[in-house]
Amino acid sequence: MCGIVAYIGDKYADSVLWTGLERLQYRGYDSAGMAVISDGEIDLRKRAGKLRELDESLRQNPMRGAIGIGHTRWATHGEPSERNAHPHTDEGKTLAVVHNGIIENYLPLKRDLQGRGHLFESDTDTEVLAHLVEEVMDGDLVSAVSDALQQVEGTFSAAFIHHQSPDRIVVARRGSPLILGLGEGENFVASDVPALLPHTQQMVYLEDDQIAVLTRDEVALQTVEGEEIEPRIHHIGLSPDIADKGDYPHFMLKEIHEQPNVLRRLYNIYVTDEMEVDFGESGLDDGFLARVNRIVIQACGTSWHAGLIGKYLLEQYAHIHTEVDISSEFRYRNPVLEGDTLVIAISQSGETADTLEGLRKAKSKFMRVLALCNAINSTIAREADAVIELHAGLEIGVASTKAYTAQIAVLGLLAMHLGRLKGILAPGEIQEFLQTLKTVPSLVERAIQQERIYACAEKYSDVGAFMFIGRSYNYPNALEGALKLKEISYIHAAGHPAGELKHGPIALINEDVPVVCIATNGSIYPKIVSAIQEIRARNGVVIAIATEGNTEIKAYAHEVLYIPDIAEELSPLLVALPLQLLAYYTAVHRGCDVDQPRNLAKSVTVE
């Protein structure tokens, strides 16, 4: 969601803040701003729209000061506008605050403050924080922030500066990520690692209800109640270039092309020379896993689709009853969790708010939780009982691609591991699956290189709606293909099980609604062909994703996009490629901002 940066040191803060905000653009935003302490006063600058608007202001009138905070806002309370942009201040402009999250009790707090004479300038919940700190400020900014936050209900990561404390930044976190970067004679704060990489590899992950005080030479941690905490320093070991597009026009296309190497990396890390699955120091207890008789997967968006494919794999190979829940629903119902149940939380960022709360719901019922995360130091990874790292590398494109295929591959490996522990799979069956998985990276490279996808996207880029259908292992891919198209091209799209066409969706079929039919080789291929015939009988336009060598499909489809032949259970890894590329090229032809689609954020850290 929103992005926070903060800096204290000996450089001009505006240039450091600008670099950080630029590297956080992928999180999604509608306005940006920064505040710097200069000559004992708060210098405030904010603009609605893209960062270039703020950049123009800074070029015309640079901000001179060595301590400051910056923010890119994704609107929750109040429309996108300059007055609602962060940072926010108190009436006297003595302090400034930037904030991610939602203050759930902001309205009663605001009314109380207004009743005591406070005047508000914005519609945001964040401005309440500035007035709460102002009201109790007596020269000790840390104490004032602590007092203010103890009145707050909801989630926050926040950074405060005050003109009476020009030598320190005070930051705090509850339910929204915040990372401290440690330098020499300078220190940093950011919502995500990429903003810190140009400056440092030494980082501290702030935990819930912790406050940090940053000076040029020191970082001190305490609880909101004032108890001192020893910082745990992590060496990240990532190159700043990892957040660079290279020769690709968009991060999304770069990350699509990185998938073969991601899958090779996963195989090399988790498959032994003896052709067994070994998750290493993941925290998995084989004794418990051998007893697991039920799995509940909870995730959001693309990760939920990967979980749906995981259900097929886990039930097929480990014979374990598996349910898949949307985290935002799972967290608010009373799931029956008992006995030898394993809850799996899947999240690319490891900070997805609903998935994190789903994890906590499961742990409150004394369930073991396994996290599948791409960020090993994330909150979900830290709070889970065990974690399997996706090893997809930094994913910046808002529309997830390489993390999705990594999640599917890891779920397949987990199915093999559980099948072996339960004595269901013979060594030969595991080896056959792993040998096929080993061939996937080279097959993915073939699936990427298709000029027909570009031409197909160009041909249908102006339609008003799409439909996607699939069955069995590739029904979830129908949902994922529709989501990808919606996310970045803004074309309405819906995914359906092919067998459900006659139960409603077939009413939408006409010559103006292309239907992407996943018709790869497998046990249900004849059923997909029957669905295609029903679509054609109603003058529907068919775009088929089929297996190489299938020439008969050309008689039924207007367009055919091919993938290499592979076992049905691993075909989702290949089918994902034409779906991703179809969405990408459609968005490009429509002139859409592929990496920063409107209204979306990379990591959804608020409810």
Coordinates of C-alpha atoms in Angstrom, one line a residue:
M1 CA 0.0 0.0 0.0
C2 CA 1.4 3.4 0.9
G3 CA 5.1 4.0 1.1
I4 CA 7.0 5.5 4.0
V5 CA 10.6 6.7 4.0
A6 CA 12.6 8.7 6.6
Y7 CA 16.2 9.9 6.9
I8 CA 18.5 11.5 9.4
G9 CA 22.2 12.1 8.6
D10 CA 24.5 14.6 7.0
K11 CA 23.0 14.6 3.5
Y12 CA 20.2 16.8 2.2
A13 CA 17.2 14.8 3.2
D14 CA 15.0 15.6 0.2
S15 CA 17.3 13.8 -2.2
V16 CA 17.5 10.7 0.0
L17 CA 13.7 10.7 0.5
W18 CA 13.1 11.2 -3.2
T19 CA 15.2 8.2 -4.1
G20 CA 13.3 6.1 -1.5
L21 CA 9.9 7.2 -2.7
E22 CA 10.9 6.5 -6.3
R23 CA 11.8 2.9 -5.3
L24 CA 8.5 2.4 -3.6
Q25 CA 6.2 3.5 -6.5
Y26 CA 5.3 -0.1 -7.2
R27 CA 3.3 -0.2 -3.9
G28 CA 0.6 2.0 -5.5
Y29 CA -0.1 5.6 -4.7
D30 CA -2.2 8.7 -5.7
S31 CA -0.2 11.5 -4.1
A32 CA 3.2 12.1 -2.5
G33 CA 4.9 14.5 -0.1
M34 CA 7.7 15.1 2.3
A35 CA 8.6 17.2 5.4
V36 CA 12.0 18.3 6.3
I37 CA 13.3 20.2 9.4
S38 CA 15.1 23.2 8.0
D39 CA 16.4 26.1 10.2
G40 CA 14.3 24.9 13.1
E41 CA 11.1 24.8 11.2
I42 CA 9.0 22.2 9.3
D43 CA 9.3 22.6 5.6
L44 CA 6.3 20.8 4.0
R45 CA 5.9 19.8 0.4
K46 CA 3.1 17.6 -1.1
R47 CA 1.3 17.1 -4.3
A48 CA -1.5 15.0 -5.7
G49 CA -0.7 12.7 -8.6
K50 CA 2.5 11.1 -9.6
L51 CA 5.9 11.7 -8.1
R52 CA 6.9 13.9 -11.1
E53 CA 4.6 16.6 -9.6
L54 CA 6.5 16.5 -6.4
D55 CA 9.8 16.4 -8.3
E56 CA 8.9 19.6 -10.2
S57 CA 8.2 21.4 -6.9
L58 CA 11.6 20.2 -5.4
R59 CA 13.5 21.3 -8.5
Q60 CA 12.0 24.8 -8.3
N61 CA 12.6 25.1 -4.5
P62 CA 14.8 22.4 -2.9
M63 CA 14.3 21.6 0.7
R64 CA 17.4 22.2 2.9
G65 CA 17.7 20.0 5.9
A66 CA 19.3 16.7 7.0
I67 CA 16.3 15.1 8.7
G68 CA 12.9 14.4 7.1
I69 CA 10.0 12.0 6.3
G70 CA 8.4 11.1 3.0
H71 CA 5.3 9.3 1.9
T72 CA 3.4 8.0 -1.2
R73 CA -0.3 7.7 -0.3
W74 CA -2.9 5.2 -1.4
A75 CA -6.2 6.7 -0.4
T76 CA -8.3 5.1 2.3
H77 CA -9.9 8.1 4.1
G78 CA -10.5 11.1 1.9
E79 CA -10.2 11.5 -1.8
P80 CA -6.8 11.7 -3.5
S81 CA -5.9 15.4 -3.2
E82 CA -3.1 17.7 -2.1
R83 CA -4.8 18.5 1.3
N84 CA -5.2 14.7 2.0
A85 CA -1.7 13.9 0.9
H86 CA 0.9 13.1 3.6
P87 CA 2.8 14.4 5.7
H88 CA 0.2 15.8 8.0
T89 CA 0.9 18.4 10.7
D90 CA -0.6 20.0 13.8
E91 CA -2.1 23.5 13.5
G92 CA 1.1 25.2 14.4
K93 CA 3.2 23.2 11.9
T94 CA 5.5 22.2 14.8
L95 CA 5.4 18.5 13.9
A96 CA 4.8 16.2 10.9
V97 CA 3.7 12.6 10.6
V98 CA 3.4 10.1 7.8
H99 CA 1.3 7.0 8.3
N100 CA 0.3 3.7 6.7
G101 CA -2.6 1.7 8.0
I102 CA -6.1 2.6 9.3
I103 CA -7.0 4.3 12.6
E104 CA -10.3 2.6 13.2
N105 CA -11.4 4.9 16.1
Y106 CA -10.3 8.1 14.4
L107 CA -13.8 9.6 14.2
P108 CA -14.5 9.6 18.0
L109 CA -10.9 10.8 18.6
K110 CA -11.3 13.6 16.0
R111 CA -14.6 14.7 17.5
D112 CA -13.0 14.8 21.0
L113 CA -10.1 16.8 19.6
Q114 CA -12.4 19.2 17.8
G115 CA -14.4 19.7 21.0
R116 CA -11.2 20.8 22.6
G117 CA -10.5 23.4 19.9
H118 CA -8.4 21.5 17.4
L119 CA -8.8 22.5 13.7
F120 CA -8.4 19.8 11.0
E121 CA -7.3 20.5 7.5
S122 CA -7.9 17.1 5.8
D123 CA -10.4 14.2 5.6
T124 CA -7.8 11.6 6.6
D125 CA -7.6 9.4 9.7
T126 CA -3.9 10.1 9.9
E127 CA -4.2 13.8 10.9
V128 CA -5.6 12.6 14.2
L129 CA -2.1 11.3 15.1
A130 CA -0.6 14.8 14.6
H131 CA -3.2 16.4 16.9
L132 CA -2.9 13.6 19.6
V133 CA 0.9 14.1 19.8
E134 CA 0.5 17.9 19.8
E135 CA -1.9 17.7 22.7
V136 CA 0.5 15.8 25.0
M137 CA 3.8 17.2 23.7
D138 CA 5.9 18.6 26.5
G139 CA 9.3 18.5 25.0
D140 CA 9.7 14.7 24.9
L141 CA 8.6 13.5 21.4
V142 CA 9.0 9.8 22.3
S143 CA 6.8 10.1 25.3
A144 CA 4.2 12.1 23.3
V145 CA 4.1 9.5 20.5
S146 CA 3.8 6.7 23.0
D147 CA 0.9 8.4 24.8
A148 CA -0.8 9.2 21.5
L149 CA -0.5 5.6 20.1
Q150 CA -2.0 4.1 23.3
Q151 CA -5.2 5.9 22.4
V152 CA -5.3 4.5 18.9
E153 CA -7.2 1.4 17.7
G154 CA -6.3 -0.1 14.3
T155 CA -3.1 -0.5 12.4
F156 CA -0.2 1.8 11.7
S157 CA 3.3 2.3 10.7
A158 CA 4.1 5.9 11.3
A159 CA 7.1 8.3 11.4
F160 CA 7.2 11.6 13.4
I161 CA 9.5 14.6 13.4
H162 CA 9.2 17.7 15.6
H163 CA 10.9 21.1 15.3
Q164 CA 11.9 21.0 19.0
S165 CA 13.6 17.6 18.4
P166 CA 15.6 18.2 15.2
D167 CA 18.1 15.4 16.1
R168 CA 15.6 12.5 16.0
I169 CA 12.9 10.6 14.1
V170 CA 10.4 8.6 16.1
V171 CA 8.7 5.7 14.3
A172 CA 6.2 3.1 15.4
R173 CA 4.4 0.0 14.1
R174 CA 1.3 -2.1 14.6
G175 CA 0.1 -4.4 11.9
S176 CA 1.8 -2.5 9.0
P177 CA 5.5 -3.2 8.0
L178 CA 8.3 -0.8 8.9
I179 CA 12.0 -1.4 8.4
L180 CA 15.0 0.5 9.9
G181 CA 18.2 0.8 7.8
L182 CA 21.5 1.3 9.7
G183 CA 24.2 3.4 8.2
E184 CA 27.4 5.2 9.3
G185 CA 26.5 8.6 10.7
E186 CA 23.1 8.2 9.1
N187 CA 20.0 6.1 9.6
F188 CA 16.9 5.3 7.5
V189 CA 13.3 4.1 7.6
A190 CA 11.2 2.6 4.9
S191 CA 8.1 0.4 4.3
D192 CA 10.0 -2.0 2.2
V193 CA 13.5 -3.2 1.6
P194 CA 14.1 -1.8 -2.0
A195 CA 14.0 1.8 -0.7
L196 CA 16.9 1.0 1.7
L197 CA 19.1 -1.0 -0.6
P198 CA 21.0 1.9 -2.2
H199 CA 22.2 2.9 1.3
T200 CA 22.6 -0.1 3.5
Q201 CA 22.4 -3.9 3.9
Q202 CA 22.0 -3.7 7.7
M203 CA 18.3 -3.7 8.6
V204 CA 16.0 -4.0 11.7
Y205 CA 12.4 -5.2 11.2
L206 CA 10.2 -3.4 13.6
E207 CA 7.7 -5.6 15.4
D208 CA 4.1 -4.8 16.5
D209 CA 3.7 -2.2 19.2
Q210 CA 7.4 -1.2 19.1
I211 CA 8.7 2.4 18.9
A212 CA 12.1 3.2 17.4
V213 CA 14.1 6.4 18.0
L214 CA 16.6 7.2 15.2
T215 CA 19.4 9.7 15.5
R216 CA 22.4 10.1 13.2
D217 CA 24.5 7.6 15.2
E218 CA 22.0 5.4 17.0
V219 CA 18.8 3.4 16.8
A220 CA 17.0 2.6 20.0
L221 CA 13.9 0.4 20.4
Q222 CA 11.3 0.2 23.0
T223 CA 7.7 -1.0 23.4
V224 CA 4.8 1.5 23.3
E225 CA 4.7 1.2 27.1
G226 CA 8.4 2.2 27.3
E227 CA 10.3 -1.1 27.9
E228 CA 13.7 -1.1 26.2
I229 CA 14.4 -3.7 23.5
E230 CA 17.6 -4.9 21.9
P231 CA 17.5 -4.5 18.1
R232 CA 17.9 -7.7 16.0
I233 CA 20.0 -6.7 13.0
H234 CA 19.6 -8.6 9.7
H235 CA 22.1 -8.5 6.9
I236 CA 20.0 -8.5 3.7
G237 CA 22.6 -9.4 1.0
L238 CA 20.6 -8.0 -2.0
S239 CA 22.1 -5.8 -4.7
P240 CA 20.4 -2.4 -5.3
D241 CA 20.2 -3.5 -9.0
I242 CA 17.6 -6.1 -8.1
A243 CA 15.0 -3.3 -8.2
D244 CA 16.1 -2.3 -11.8
K245 CA 14.1 -3.2 -15.0
G246 CA 17.3 -3.7 -17.0
D247 CA 16.5 -3.8 -20.7
Y248 CA 12.8 -4.6 -20.2
P249 CA 10.1 -1.9 -20.6
H250 CA 8.3 -3.0 -17.5
F251 CA 9.0 -4.9 -14.3
M252 CA 6.1 -7.3 -15.1
L253 CA 7.7 -8.4 -18.4
K254 CA 11.1 -8.8 -16.7
E255 CA 9.6 -11.0 -14.0
I256 CA 7.7 -13.1 -16.5
H257 CA 11.0 -13.9 -18.2
E258 CA 12.6 -14.6 -14.8
Q259 CA 10.3 -17.6 -14.1
P260 CA 12.5 -20.3 -15.7
N261 CA 15.4 -19.4 -13.4
V262 CA 13.1 -19.1 -10.4
L263 CA 11.9 -22.7 -11.0
R264 CA 15.4 -24.0 -11.6
R265 CA 16.5 -22.3 -8.3
L266 CA 13.6 -23.9 -6.4
Y267 CA 14.4 -27.3 -7.8
N268 CA 18.1 -27.0 -6.9
I269 CA 17.4 -25.9 -3.4
Y270 CA 14.7 -28.3 -2.4
V271 CA 15.4 -31.5 -4.4
T272 CA 18.3 -33.7 -3.3
D273 CA 20.6 -35.7 -5.5
E274 CA 18.7 -38.8 -4.2
M275 CA 15.5 -37.3 -5.8
E276 CA 13.9 -36.5 -2.5
V277 CA 12.3 -33.3 -1.3
D278 CA 14.2 -31.6 1.6
F279 CA 13.0 -28.2 2.9
G280 CA 16.0 -27.8 5.1
E281 CA 15.7 -25.5 8.2
S282 CA 12.1 -24.6 7.5
G283 CA 10.9 -25.6 10.9
L284 CA 8.7 -28.4 9.6
D285 CA 8.3 -31.3 12.0
D286 CA 8.2 -34.5 10.0
G287 CA 6.6 -36.3 12.9
F288 CA 3.7 -33.9 12.9
L289 CA 3.4 -33.8 9.1
A290 CA 3.1 -37.5 9.0
R291 CA 0.0 -37.2 11.2
V292 CA -1.7 -34.4 9.4
N293 CA -5.1 -35.4 8.2
R294 CA -6.5 -32.1 7.1
I295 CA -5.0 -29.0 5.5
V296 CA -6.5 -25.5 5.4
I297 CA -4.9 -23.1 2.9
Q298 CA -5.7 -19.4 3.4
A299 CA -4.5 -16.7 1.0
C300 CA -5.6 -13.7 -1.1
G301 CA -5.8 -12.9 -4.8
T302 CA -3.2 -14.7 -6.9
S303 CA -1.9 -16.6 -3.8
W304 CA -5.4 -17.9 -3.3
H305 CA -5.4 -19.2 -6.9
A306 CA -2.1 -21.0 -6.3
G307 CA -3.6 -22.5 -3.2
L308 CA -6.5 -23.9 -5.2
I309 CA -4.0 -25.7 -7.5
G310 CA -2.3 -26.9 -4.3
K311 CA -5.5 -28.5 -3.2
Y312 CA -5.5 -30.7 -6.3
L313 CA -1.9 -31.6 -5.8
L314 CA -2.2 -32.3 -2.1
E315 CA -5.3 -34.4 -2.4
Q316 CA -3.9 -36.3 -5.4
Y317 CA -0.5 -37.2 -4.0
A318 CA -0.8 -37.0 -0.2
H319 CA -4.5 -38.0 0.1
I320 CA -5.0 -35.2 2.6
H321 CA -8.4 -33.5 2.7
T322 CA -7.6 -29.9 1.7
E323 CA -9.7 -26.7 2.0
V324 CA -8.8 -23.4 0.4
D325 CA -10.1 -20.2 2.0
I326 CA -10.0 -16.5 1.1
S327 CA -8.2 -14.9 4.0
S328 CA -10.5 -12.0 4.3
E329 CA -13.4 -14.5 4.9
F330 CA -11.4 -17.0 6.9
R331 CA -10.4 -14.4 9.5
Y332 CA -14.0 -13.4 10.3
R333 CA -15.7 -16.8 10.6
N334 CA -15.3 -19.4 13.2
P335 CA -13.5 -22.2 11.3
V336 CA -13.6 -25.6 12.9
L337 CA -9.9 -26.3 13.4
E338 CA -9.0 -29.3 15.5
G339 CA -6.8 -32.4 15.7
D340 CA -3.9 -32.9 13.3
T341 CA -4.8 -29.9 11.0
L342 CA -2.1 -27.9 9.2
V343 CA -2.9 -24.3 8.2
I344 CA -0.9 -23.0 5.3
A345 CA -0.7 -19.2 4.8
I346 CA 0.5 -18.1 1.4
S347 CA 1.7 -14.6 0.7
Q348 CA 4.2 -13.2 -1.7
S349 CA 5.1 -10.2 0.5
G350 CA 4.5 -11.9 3.9
E351 CA 2.7 -8.7 4.9
T352 CA -0.8 -9.3 3.5
A353 CA -3.1 -8.0 6.3
D354 CA -5.9 -10.5 5.9
T355 CA -3.5 -13.5 5.6
L356 CA -1.6 -12.3 8.6
E357 CA -4.8 -12.1 10.6
G358 CA -5.9 -15.5 9.3
L359 CA -2.6 -16.9 10.6
R360 CA -3.2 -15.4 14.0
K361 CA -6.7 -16.8 14.0
A362 CA -5.3 -20.3 13.4
K363 CA -2.7 -19.9 16.1
S364 CA -5.4 -18.7 18.6
K365 CA -7.0 -22.1 18.0
F366 CA -3.6 -23.8 18.7
M367 CA -3.1 -24.9 15.1
R368 CA 0.3 -25.3 13.5
V369 CA 0.9 -22.8 10.7
L370 CA 3.2 -23.2 7.7
A371 CA 3.9 -20.0 5.7
L372 CA 4.8 -19.9 2.0
C373 CA 6.5 -16.5 1.6
N374 CA 8.8 -14.8 -0.8
A375 CA 10.1 -12.5 2.0
I376 CA 11.7 -14.6 4.7
N377 CA 11.9 -11.7 7.2
S378 CA 8.3 -10.7 6.8
T379 CA 5.8 -10.6 9.6
I380 CA 4.0 -13.7 8.4
A381 CA 7.2 -15.7 8.0
R382 CA 8.3 -14.6 11.5
E383 CA 5.0 -15.5 13.2
A384 CA 4.4 -18.8 11.5
D385 CA 5.6 -22.1 13.1
A386 CA 7.4 -23.0 9.9
V387 CA 8.2 -21.3 6.6
I388 CA 9.1 -22.4 3.1
E389 CA 10.8 -19.6 1.2
L390 CA 9.7 -19.1 -2.4
H391 CA 13.1 -17.9 -3.6
A392 CA 11.4 -15.9 -6.4
G393 CA 13.6 -12.9 -5.8
L394 CA 12.2 -9.4 -5.4
E395 CA 8.9 -9.0 -7.2
I396 CA 8.0 -5.4 -8.0
G397 CA 5.3 -5.6 -10.7
V398 CA 1.9 -5.2 -8.9
A399 CA 0.5 -8.1 -10.9
S400 CA 2.3 -11.2 -9.4
T401 CA 3.8 -13.6 -12.0
K402 CA 7.0 -15.3 -10.8
A403 CA 5.8 -15.6 -7.2
Y404 CA 2.7 -17.4 -8.5
T405 CA 4.5 -20.1 -10.4
A406 CA 6.9 -20.4 -7.4
Q407 CA 4.0 -21.0 -5.1
I408 CA 2.6 -23.7 -7.4
A409 CA 6.0 -25.4 -7.6
V410 CA 6.5 -25.4 -3.8
L411 CA 3.0 -26.8 -3.2
G412 CA 3.8 -29.6 -5.6
L413 CA 7.0 -30.3 -3.7
L414 CA 5.1 -30.2 -0.4
A415 CA 2.7 -32.8 -1.8
M416 CA 5.6 -35.1 -2.7
H417 CA 7.1 -34.6 0.8
L418 CA 3.8 -35.3 2.6
G419 CA 3.0 -38.3 0.3
R420 CA 6.4 -39.8 1.2
L421 CA 5.9 -39.2 5.0
K422 CA 2.5 -40.8 4.9
G423 CA 3.8 -43.8 2.9
I424 CA 1.3 -43.1 0.1
L425 CA 3.9 -42.5 -2.7
A426 CA 6.5 -45.0 -3.7
P427 CA 10.0 -43.7 -4.5
G428 CA 9.4 -44.2 -8.2
E429 CA 6.3 -42.0 -8.2
I430 CA 8.1 -39.2 -6.5
Q431 CA 11.1 -39.5 -8.8
E432 CA 8.8 -39.4 -11.9
F433 CA 7.1 -36.2 -10.6
L434 CA 10.5 -34.6 -9.8
Q435 CA 12.0 -35.6 -13.1
T436 CA 9.1 -33.9 -14.9
L437 CA 9.4 -30.8 -12.7
K438 CA 13.1 -30.6 -13.6
T439 CA 12.1 -30.2 -17.3
V440 CA 9.6 -27.4 -16.5
P441 CA 12.1 -24.4 -16.7
S442 CA 13.1 -25.2 -20.3
L443 CA 9.5 -25.7 -21.2
V444 CA 8.5 -22.4 -19.7
E445 CA 11.2 -20.7 -21.8
R446 CA 9.5 -22.2 -24.9
A447 CA 6.0 -21.1 -23.7
I448 CA 7.2 -17.5 -23.3
Q449 CA 8.5 -17.1 -26.8
Q450 CA 5.2 -16.8 -28.7
E451 CA 4.6 -14.0 -31.1
R452 CA 1.0 -15.2 -31.5
I453 CA 0.2 -14.0 -28.0
Y454 CA 1.2 -10.4 -29.0
A455 CA -0.9 -10.5 -32.1
C456 CA -3.8 -12.0 -30.2
A457 CA -3.7 -9.3 -27.6
E458 CA -3.6 -6.6 -30.2
K459 CA -6.6 -8.1 -32.0
Y460 CA -8.8 -8.2 -28.9
S461 CA -7.5 -5.3 -26.9
D462 CA -10.6 -3.2 -27.5
V463 CA -13.2 -5.6 -26.4
G464 CA -15.3 -4.8 -23.3
A465 CA -15.2 -8.1 -21.5
F466 CA -13.4 -11.5 -21.5
M467 CA -14.4 -14.9 -20.1
F468 CA -11.9 -17.6 -19.0
I469 CA -12.8 -21.3 -18.5
G470 CA -10.8 -24.3 -17.3
R471 CA -11.3 -27.6 -15.5
S472 CA -9.4 -29.6 -12.9
Y473 CA -5.9 -28.4 -12.3
N474 CA -6.4 -25.4 -14.7
Y475 CA -9.7 -24.1 -13.4
P476 CA -7.7 -22.0 -10.9
N477 CA -5.7 -20.7 -13.8
A478 CA -8.9 -19.5 -15.4
L479 CA -9.5 -17.4 -12.3
E480 CA -5.9 -16.2 -12.4
G481 CA -6.0 -15.3 -16.1
A482 CA -9.2 -13.2 -15.5
L483 CA -7.6 -11.5 -12.6
K484 CA -4.4 -10.6 -14.5
L485 CA -6.4 -9.1 -17.3
K486 CA -8.6 -7.1 -14.9
E487 CA -5.6 -5.9 -12.9
I488 CA -3.6 -4.3 -15.6
S489 CA -5.8 -3.8 -18.7
Y490 CA -9.0 -2.7 -16.9
I491 CA -11.1 -5.0 -19.0
H492 CA -13.8 -6.8 -17.1
A493 CA -13.0 -10.5 -17.0
A494 CA -14.5 -13.5 -15.2
G495 CA -13.1 -17.0 -14.7
H496 CA -15.4 -20.1 -14.5
P497 CA -15.2 -23.9 -14.3
A498 CA -16.0 -25.1 -17.8
G499 CA -18.6 -27.4 -16.4
E500 CA -20.5 -24.5 -15.0
L501 CA -21.2 -22.7 -18.3
K502 CA -24.7 -24.0 -18.5
H503 CA -25.4 -22.9 -15.0
G504 CA -25.4 -19.2 -15.9
P505 CA -22.3 -17.9 -17.6
I506 CA -23.4 -19.2 -21.0
A507 CA -26.0 -16.3 -21.1
L508 CA -23.1 -13.9 -21.6
I509 CA -21.7 -15.6 -24.7
N510 CA -21.8 -13.6 -27.9
E511 CA -19.4 -12.4 -30.6
D512 CA -18.2 -9.5 -28.5
V513 CA -17.0 -11.6 -25.5
P514 CA -13.9 -13.6 -26.3
V515 CA -13.6 -16.8 -24.2
V516 CA -10.2 -18.1 -23.3
C517 CA -10.5 -21.8 -23.0
I518 CA -7.7 -23.8 -21.3
A519 CA -7.8 -27.0 -23.4
T520 CA -4.5 -28.7 -22.7
N521 CA -4.0 -32.5 -22.9
G522 CA -5.4 -34.4 -19.9
S523 CA -8.2 -36.5 -18.6
I524 CA -10.7 -33.7 -19.0
Y525 CA -9.8 -32.6 -22.5
P526 CA -12.9 -34.0 -24.1
K527 CA -15.0 -32.1 -21.6
I528 CA -13.3 -28.8 -22.5
V529 CA -13.9 -29.5 -26.2
S530 CA -17.6 -30.0 -25.5
A531 CA -17.7 -26.6 -23.7
I532 CA -15.9 -25.0 -26.7
Q533 CA -18.6 -26.5 -29.0
E534 CA -21.3 -24.9 -26.9
I535 CA -19.6 -21.5 -27.1
R536 CA -19.2 -21.8 -30.9
A537 CA -22.8 -22.8 -31.3
R538 CA -23.7 -19.4 -29.7
N539 CA -21.4 -17.4 -32.0
G540 CA -18.8 -17.1 -29.2
V541 CA -15.1 -16.2 -30.0
V542 CA -12.7 -18.9 -28.7
I543 CA -9.1 -18.3 -27.8
A544 CA -7.7 -21.8 -26.9
I545 CA -4.7 -22.6 -24.9
A546 CA -3.7 -26.0 -26.1
T547 CA -0.9 -28.5 -26.1
E548 CA 1.7 -28.5 -28.9
G549 CA 0.8 -31.1 -31.6
N550 CA -3.0 -30.6 -31.1
T551 CA -4.1 -29.6 -34.6
E552 CA -7.8 -30.6 -34.3
I553 CA -8.3 -27.6 -31.9
K554 CA -7.9 -25.3 -34.8
A555 CA -11.2 -26.4 -36.2
Y556 CA -13.0 -25.2 -33.0
A557 CA -11.0 -22.1 -32.0
H558 CA -10.4 -18.6 -33.6
E559 CA -7.0 -18.4 -32.0
V560 CA -4.7 -21.1 -30.6
L561 CA -1.9 -20.4 -28.1
Y562 CA 0.3 -23.5 -27.5
I563 CA 2.2 -24.8 -24.6
P564 CA 4.7 -27.7 -24.6
D565 CA 3.3 -31.1 -23.7
I566 CA 3.6 -32.0 -20.0
A567 CA 1.9 -34.1 -17.4
E568 CA -1.5 -32.7 -16.5
E569 CA -0.7 -32.0 -12.8
L570 CA 2.2 -29.7 -13.8
S571 CA 0.5 -28.0 -16.7
P572 CA -0.6 -25.0 -14.6
L573 CA 3.1 -23.9 -14.5
L574 CA 3.1 -23.6 -18.3
V575 CA -0.5 -22.4 -18.8
A576 CA 0.3 -19.4 -16.5
L577 CA 2.7 -18.0 -19.2
P578 CA 0.3 -17.3 -22.1
L579 CA -2.2 -16.0 -19.6
Q580 CA 0.3 -13.6 -18.1
L581 CA 1.5 -12.5 -21.5
L582 CA -2.0 -12.1 -22.9
A583 CA -2.8 -9.7 -20.1
Y584 CA 0.5 -7.9 -20.4
Y585 CA 0.3 -7.2 -24.1
T586 CA -3.4 -6.3 -23.9
A587 CA -2.5 -3.7 -21.3
V588 CA 0.4 -2.4 -23.4
H589 CA -1.8 -2.1 -26.5
R590 CA -4.4 -0.2 -24.4
G591 CA -1.7 2.2 -23.2
C592 CA -2.2 1.2 -19.5
D593 CA 0.4 1.7 -16.8
V594 CA 1.4 -2.0 -16.5
D595 CA 3.6 -1.8 -13.3
Q596 CA 1.4 0.7 -11.5
P597 CA -2.2 -0.1 -12.4
R598 CA -4.8 2.3 -11.0
N599 CA -6.2 1.8 -7.5
L600 CA -3.9 -1.2 -6.9
A601 CA -1.0 -1.8 -4.5
K602 CA 1.6 -4.5 -4.5
S603 CA 1.2 -5.4 -0.9
V604 CA -2.2 -5.0 0.7
T605 CA -1.3 -4.2 4.3
V606 CA -4.6 -2.7 5.3
E607 CA -8.0 -4.3 5.4

